[in-house]
Coordinates of C-alpha atoms in Angstrom, one line a residue:
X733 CA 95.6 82.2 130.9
X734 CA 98.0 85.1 132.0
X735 CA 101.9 84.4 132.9
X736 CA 103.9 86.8 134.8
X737 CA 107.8 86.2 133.9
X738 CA 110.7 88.1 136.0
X739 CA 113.4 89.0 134.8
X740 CA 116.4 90.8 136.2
X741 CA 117.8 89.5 139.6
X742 CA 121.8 88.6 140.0
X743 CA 125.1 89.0 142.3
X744 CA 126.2 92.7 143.3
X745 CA 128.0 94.0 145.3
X746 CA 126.8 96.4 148.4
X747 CA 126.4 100.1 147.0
X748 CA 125.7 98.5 143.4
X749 CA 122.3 98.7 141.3
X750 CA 119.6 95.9 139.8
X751 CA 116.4 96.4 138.3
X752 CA 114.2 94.1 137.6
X753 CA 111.0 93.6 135.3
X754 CA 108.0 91.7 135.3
X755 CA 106.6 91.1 132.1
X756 CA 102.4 89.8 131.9
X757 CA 101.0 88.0 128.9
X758 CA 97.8 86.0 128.1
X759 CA 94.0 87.0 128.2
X760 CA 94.4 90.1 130.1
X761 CA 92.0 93.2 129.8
X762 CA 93.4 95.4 132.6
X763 CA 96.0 95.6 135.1
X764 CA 95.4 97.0 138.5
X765 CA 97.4 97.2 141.4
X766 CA 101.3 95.8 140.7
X767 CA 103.6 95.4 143.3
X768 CA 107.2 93.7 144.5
X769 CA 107.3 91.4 147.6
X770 CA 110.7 89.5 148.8
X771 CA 111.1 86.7 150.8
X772 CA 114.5 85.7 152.7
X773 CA 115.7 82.8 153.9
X774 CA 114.1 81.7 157.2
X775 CA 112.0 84.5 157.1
X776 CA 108.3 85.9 156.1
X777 CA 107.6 87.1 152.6
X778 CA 107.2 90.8 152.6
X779 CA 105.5 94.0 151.0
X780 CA 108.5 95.7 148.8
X781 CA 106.5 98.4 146.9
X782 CA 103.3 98.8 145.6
X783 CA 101.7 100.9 142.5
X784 CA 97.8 101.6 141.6
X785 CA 96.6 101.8 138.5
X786 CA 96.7 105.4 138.7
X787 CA 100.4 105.5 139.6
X788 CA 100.2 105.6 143.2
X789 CA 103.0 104.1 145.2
X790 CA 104.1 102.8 148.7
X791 CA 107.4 101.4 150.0
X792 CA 108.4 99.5 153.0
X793 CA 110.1 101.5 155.5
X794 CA 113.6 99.8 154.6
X795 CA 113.6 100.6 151.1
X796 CA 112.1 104.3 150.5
X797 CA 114.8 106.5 149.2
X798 CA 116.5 103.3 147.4
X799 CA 113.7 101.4 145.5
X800 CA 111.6 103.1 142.8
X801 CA 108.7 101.1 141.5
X802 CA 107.1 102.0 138.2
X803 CA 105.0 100.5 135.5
X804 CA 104.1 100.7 131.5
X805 CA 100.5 100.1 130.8
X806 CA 101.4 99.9 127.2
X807 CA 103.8 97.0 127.6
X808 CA 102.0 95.3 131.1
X809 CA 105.4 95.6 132.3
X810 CA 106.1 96.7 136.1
X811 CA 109.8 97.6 136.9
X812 CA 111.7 97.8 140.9
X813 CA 115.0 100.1 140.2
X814 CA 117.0 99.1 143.7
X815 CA 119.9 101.2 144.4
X816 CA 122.4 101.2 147.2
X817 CA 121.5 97.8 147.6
X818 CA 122.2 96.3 151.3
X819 CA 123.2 92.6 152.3
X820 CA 119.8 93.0 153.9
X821 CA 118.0 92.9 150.8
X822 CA 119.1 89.8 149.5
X823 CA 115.9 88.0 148.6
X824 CA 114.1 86.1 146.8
X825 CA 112.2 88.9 145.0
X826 CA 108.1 88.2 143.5
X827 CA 105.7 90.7 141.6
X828 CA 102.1 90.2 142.2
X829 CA 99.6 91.8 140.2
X830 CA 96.0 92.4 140.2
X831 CA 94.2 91.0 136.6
X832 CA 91.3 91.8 135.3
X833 CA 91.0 89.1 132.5
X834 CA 89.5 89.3 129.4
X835 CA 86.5 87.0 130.5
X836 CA 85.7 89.3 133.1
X837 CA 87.4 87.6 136.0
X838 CA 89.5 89.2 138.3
X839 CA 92.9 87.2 139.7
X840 CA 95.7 87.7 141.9
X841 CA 99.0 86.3 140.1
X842 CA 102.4 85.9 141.4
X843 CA 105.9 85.5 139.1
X844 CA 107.7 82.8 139.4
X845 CA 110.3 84.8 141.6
X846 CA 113.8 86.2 140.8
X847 CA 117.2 85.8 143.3
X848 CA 118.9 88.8 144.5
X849 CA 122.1 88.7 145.7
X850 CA 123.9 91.6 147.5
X851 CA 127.3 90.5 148.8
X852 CA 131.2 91.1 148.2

């Protein structure tokens, strides 16, 4: 069994700073891809940022320059640092992550998702 917990999210203001961690635990062998999606209110959930195993990352269009995405192998931690945050990015916010578990199966999980609240 492997759990994803989030950690993180809050109120700030427009301008202000959050980052937020996912933490995995349980039978796990390997991570692979790890990534951040949102979802707002009446609308689609979305891609965020992505990073590869090897440390290769994408953004959405609406957050490059703001959002950094990075991971520790060591602690099977992934980490979105969101700066100048925007109204607009209020969300709720999900990582998903790739698993390899340690019987050999491989599994897509989600967090249990994080609010993000950017308003004064």
């Amino acid at each position: 069994q492997v759990q994803l917990v989030e950690s993180g999210g809050g109120l700030v203001q427009p301008g202000g700073s959050l980052r937020l961690s996912c933490a995995a635990s349980g039978s796990i062998f390997r991570i692979n891809a790890m990534g951040w999606y949102r979802q707002a209110p009446g609308k689609e959930r979305e891609l965020v940022a992505g990073i590869t195993s090897g440390g290769s990352t994408n953004y959405a269009d609406s957050v490059r320059g703001r959002f950094t995405i990075s991971r520790d192998n060591a602690k099977n931690t992934v980490y979105l640092q969101m700066n100048s945050l925007k109204p607009e990015d209020t969300a709720v916010y999900y990582c998903n992550e790739d698993i390899l578990t340690r019987w050999g199966t491989g599994i897509n999980y989600w967090g249990q998702g994080t609010q993000v609240t950017v308003s004064s």
